[in-house]
């Protein structure tokens, strides 16, 4: 969450405050509902990237699956 805040602060700074990013998160959009149990993962995240799409005025969150290497596959590197 800290990195998201930093990115949004940078968007506001670079646009001189002329962006759709609010100064603080609206309280009416808080998602505090409990998760459905059991939680079934679709994949484990290995790398995450954050970016700002200025044309669409939205944040992009990209999550890439964790790649686990077998002991045998290290020889292929």
mmCIF file of C-alpha atoms in Angstrom:
data_model
loop_
_atom_site.group_PDB
_atom_site.id
_atom_site.type_symbol
_atom_site.label_atom_id
_atom_site.label_comp_id
_atom_site.label_asym_id
_atom_site.label_seq_id
_atom_site.Cartn_x
_atom_site.Cartn_y
_atom_site.Cartn_z
ATOM 1 C CA UNK A 1 0.000 0.000 0.000
ATOM 2 C CA UNK A 2 2.910 2.360 0.677
ATOM 3 C CA UNK A 3 4.222 2.040 -2.872
ATOM 4 C CA UNK A 4 0.756 2.727 -4.287
ATOM 5 C CA UNK A 5 0.533 5.879 -2.163
ATOM 6 C CA UNK A 6 3.978 6.954 -3.398
ATOM 7 C CA UNK A 7 2.988 6.441 -7.037
ATOM 8 C CA UNK A 8 -0.255 8.395 -6.645
ATOM 9 C CA UNK A 9 1.571 11.206 -4.813
ATOM 10 C CA UNK A 10 4.036 11.358 -7.724
ATOM 11 C CA UNK A 11 1.150 11.578 -10.221
ATOM 12 C CA UNK A 12 -0.338 14.503 -8.283
ATOM 13 C CA UNK A 13 3.081 16.210 -8.065
ATOM 14 C CA UNK A 14 3.867 15.818 -11.779
ATOM 15 C CA UNK A 15 0.451 17.070 -12.876
ATOM 16 C CA UNK A 16 0.556 20.028 -10.530
ATOM 17 C CA UNK A 17 -2.571 18.768 -8.799
ATOM 18 C CA UNK A 18 -4.526 18.538 -12.076
ATOM 19 C CA UNK A 19 -5.235 14.810 -11.901
ATOM 20 C CA UNK A 20 -8.235 12.705 -10.901
ATOM 21 C CA UNK A 21 -6.265 11.297 -7.947
ATOM 22 C CA UNK A 22 -7.924 12.318 -4.663
ATOM 23 C CA UNK A 23 -5.720 13.630 -1.847
ATOM 24 C CA UNK A 24 -6.990 10.860 0.434
ATOM 25 C CA UNK A 25 -8.855 7.648 -0.273
ATOM 26 C CA UNK A 26 -12.637 8.030 0.006
ATOM 27 C CA UNK A 27 -13.948 6.263 3.106
ATOM 28 C CA UNK A 28 -17.030 4.929 1.324
ATOM 29 C CA UNK A 29 -14.966 2.597 -0.891
ATOM 30 C CA UNK A 30 -13.282 0.647 1.916
ATOM 31 C CA UNK A 31 -13.441 -3.109 1.391
ATOM 32 C CA UNK A 32 -13.571 -4.527 4.901
ATOM 33 C CA UNK A 33 -15.697 -7.580 4.181
ATOM 34 C CA UNK A 34 -14.196 -10.909 5.263
ATOM 35 C CA UNK A 35 -12.698 -13.195 2.641
ATOM 36 C CA UNK A 36 -14.533 -16.313 1.568
ATOM 37 C CA UNK A 37 -12.929 -19.303 3.238
ATOM 38 C CA UNK A 38 -11.131 -21.342 2.133
ATOM 39 C CA UNK A 39 -9.053 -19.002 0.009
ATOM 40 C CA UNK A 40 -7.955 -20.821 -3.126
ATOM 41 C CA UNK A 41 -4.984 -19.267 -4.848
ATOM 42 C CA UNK A 42 -4.890 -19.087 -8.617
ATOM 43 C CA UNK A 43 -1.150 -18.424 -8.595
ATOM 44 C CA UNK A 44 1.561 -17.059 -6.321
ATOM 45 C CA UNK A 45 2.898 -13.639 -7.161
ATOM 46 C CA UNK A 46 6.630 -13.445 -7.772
ATOM 47 C CA UNK A 47 6.962 -9.951 -9.226
ATOM 48 C CA UNK A 48 4.636 -6.964 -9.041
ATOM 49 C CA UNK A 49 4.807 -3.760 -11.046
ATOM 50 C CA UNK A 50 2.910 -0.499 -10.607
ATOM 51 C CA UNK A 51 2.452 2.105 -13.318
ATOM 52 C CA UNK A 52 0.274 5.101 -14.134
ATOM 53 C CA UNK A 53 -1.618 5.170 -17.433
ATOM 54 C CA UNK A 54 -1.894 8.907 -18.071
ATOM 55 C CA UNK A 55 -4.105 8.509 -21.123
ATOM 56 C CA UNK A 56 -6.726 6.448 -19.286
ATOM 57 C CA UNK A 57 -6.071 8.184 -15.935
ATOM 58 C CA UNK A 58 -5.721 4.930 -14.001
ATOM 59 C CA UNK A 59 -3.203 2.869 -12.091
ATOM 60 C CA UNK A 60 -1.975 -0.374 -13.587
ATOM 61 C CA UNK A 61 -1.092 -3.200 -11.193
ATOM 62 C CA UNK A 62 0.687 -6.092 -12.892
ATOM 63 C CA UNK A 63 1.297 -9.333 -10.990
ATOM 64 C CA UNK A 64 3.455 -12.047 -12.511
ATOM 65 C CA UNK A 65 3.386 -15.615 -11.275
ATOM 66 C CA UNK A 66 6.229 -16.927 -9.165
ATOM 67 C CA UNK A 67 8.417 -19.215 -11.241
ATOM 68 C CA UNK A 68 9.938 -22.050 -9.278
ATOM 69 C CA UNK A 69 13.003 -23.637 -10.825
ATOM 70 C CA UNK A 70 13.727 -27.322 -10.439
ATOM 71 C CA UNK A 71 17.251 -28.343 -9.505
ATOM 72 C CA UNK A 72 17.602 -29.884 -12.987
ATOM 73 C CA UNK A 73 16.480 -26.718 -14.774
ATOM 74 C CA UNK A 74 19.284 -24.611 -13.257
ATOM 75 C CA UNK A 75 21.677 -26.371 -15.631
ATOM 76 C CA UNK A 76 19.683 -24.962 -18.557
ATOM 77 C CA UNK A 77 20.375 -21.372 -17.470
#
